[in-house]
């Protein structure tokens, strides 16, 4: 619901309040993490205001029409490289059943689920970072 929402802030404090509310599902981040999230999510525009660092027009594709259901399983099934799948327990985009299927077909992904976060784990928490590092450093 927030994608494409035109927002603008005078300073980082205002932008951080917005980020903490809007991206709360990213997990339990500390103050320093929220500061970093704010700095990478916003940029100064020509008027010196903080605006989103992506083009909010990205959402125009979805206005007034249903998002078509795409069958991406044929693409997934062609992947042959080892794959790590990260999922937030509270994800409203990647269903638990779909994630489980992703471990059973295609590259048979290694699934790690993180409690206390939604669709996109922030990869800013120590446990999340360790999970990725350990997977990358695992024996072949």
GROMACS .gro file of N, CA and C in nm, residues 8 35 38 46 58 60 62-63 70 75 79 81 83 87-89 94 97 104-105 107 109 115 120 122 126 130 136 140:
model
   87
    8UNK      N    1   0.744   1.353   0.136
    8UNK     CA    2   0.851   1.451   0.136
    8UNK      C    3   0.869   1.499   0.280
   35UNK      N    4   1.835   0.453   1.143
   35UNK     CA    5   1.903   0.568   1.085
   35UNK      C    6   1.961   0.534   0.948
   38UNK      N    7   1.688   0.488   0.691
   38UNK     CA    8   1.638   0.619   0.647
   38UNK      C    9   1.733   0.682   0.546
   46UNK      N   10   1.564   1.855  -0.559
   46UNK     CA   11   1.613   1.988  -0.595
   46UNK      C   12   1.575   2.097  -0.498
   58UNK      N   13   0.665   0.394  -1.005
   58UNK     CA   14   0.669   0.249  -1.019
   58UNK      C   15   0.533   0.186  -0.989
   60UNK      N   16   0.238   0.309  -1.065
   60UNK     CA   17   0.135   0.341  -1.164
   60UNK      C   18   0.092   0.220  -1.245
   62UNK      N   19   0.014  -0.059  -1.143
   62UNK     CA   20  -0.086  -0.137  -1.072
   62UNK      C   21  -0.213  -0.060  -1.039
   63UNK      N   22  -0.220   0.067  -1.074
   63UNK     CA   23  -0.335   0.149  -1.039
   63UNK      C   24  -0.453   0.112  -1.128
   70UNK      N   25   0.091  -1.463  -1.227
   70UNK     CA   26   0.191  -1.520  -1.315
   70UNK      C   27   0.236  -1.655  -1.262
   75UNK      N   28   1.011  -2.109  -1.452
   75UNK     CA   29   1.137  -2.036  -1.438
   75UNK      C   30   1.212  -2.090  -1.315
   79UNK      N   31   1.623  -2.325  -1.244
   79UNK     CA   32   1.739  -2.283  -1.166
   79UNK      C   33   1.812  -2.408  -1.117
   81UNK      N   34   2.145  -2.366  -0.960
   81UNK     CA   35   2.243  -2.326  -0.860
   81UNK      C   36   2.186  -2.337  -0.719
   83UNK      N   37   2.050  -2.236  -0.377
   83UNK     CA   38   1.970  -2.117  -0.352
   83UNK      C   39   1.931  -2.109  -0.205
   87UNK      N   40   1.270  -1.588   0.443
   87UNK     CA   41   1.129  -1.550   0.454
   87UNK      C   42   1.098  -1.501   0.594
   88UNK      N   43   1.029  -1.390   0.601
   88UNK     CA   44   0.979  -1.343   0.730
   88UNK      C   45   0.852  -1.419   0.764
   89UNK      N   46   0.839  -1.462   0.888
   89UNK     CA   47   0.721  -1.538   0.931
   89UNK      C   48   0.592  -1.464   0.898
   94UNK      N   49   0.506  -1.375   0.036
   94UNK     CA   50   0.557  -1.510   0.015
   94UNK      C   51   0.492  -1.601   0.118
   97UNK      N   52   0.328  -2.185   0.235
   97UNK     CA   53   0.311  -2.300   0.146
   97UNK      C   54   0.398  -2.285   0.021
  104UNK      N   55   1.116  -2.790  -0.241
  104UNK     CA   56   1.090  -2.925  -0.293
  104UNK      C   57   1.107  -2.935  -0.444
  105UNK      N   58   1.120  -2.823  -0.512
  105UNK     CA   59   1.132  -2.827  -0.658
  105UNK      C   60   1.235  -2.725  -0.704
  107UNK      N   61   1.565  -2.557  -0.764
  107UNK     CA   62   1.695  -2.574  -0.698
  107UNK      C   63   1.683  -2.632  -0.556
  109UNK      N   64   1.559  -2.497  -0.269
  109UNK     CA   65   1.619  -2.393  -0.186
  109UNK      C   66   1.631  -2.434  -0.041
  115UNK      N   67   1.147  -1.504   1.257
  115UNK     CA   68   1.031  -1.454   1.331
  115UNK      C   69   1.041  -1.303   1.348
  120UNK      N   70   1.016  -0.893   0.379
  120UNK     CA   71   1.157  -0.875   0.346
  120UNK      C   72   1.242  -0.862   0.472
  122UNK      N   73   1.536  -0.754   0.678
  122UNK     CA   74   1.620  -0.637   0.650
  122UNK      C   75   1.766  -0.672   0.623
  126UNK      N   76   2.198  -0.917   1.335
  126UNK     CA   77   2.313  -1.008   1.342
  126UNK      C   78   2.277  -1.151   1.303
  130UNK      N   79   2.440  -1.346   0.992
  130UNK     CA   80   2.512  -1.471   1.018
  130UNK      C   81   2.456  -1.586   0.935
  136UNK      N   82   2.683  -1.896   0.274
  136UNK     CA   83   2.783  -1.870   0.169
  136UNK      C   84   2.914  -1.942   0.196
  140UNK      N   85   3.106  -2.694  -0.021
  140UNK     CA   86   3.034  -2.718  -0.147
  140UNK      C   87   2.977  -2.858  -0.150
   0.00000   0.00000   0.00000
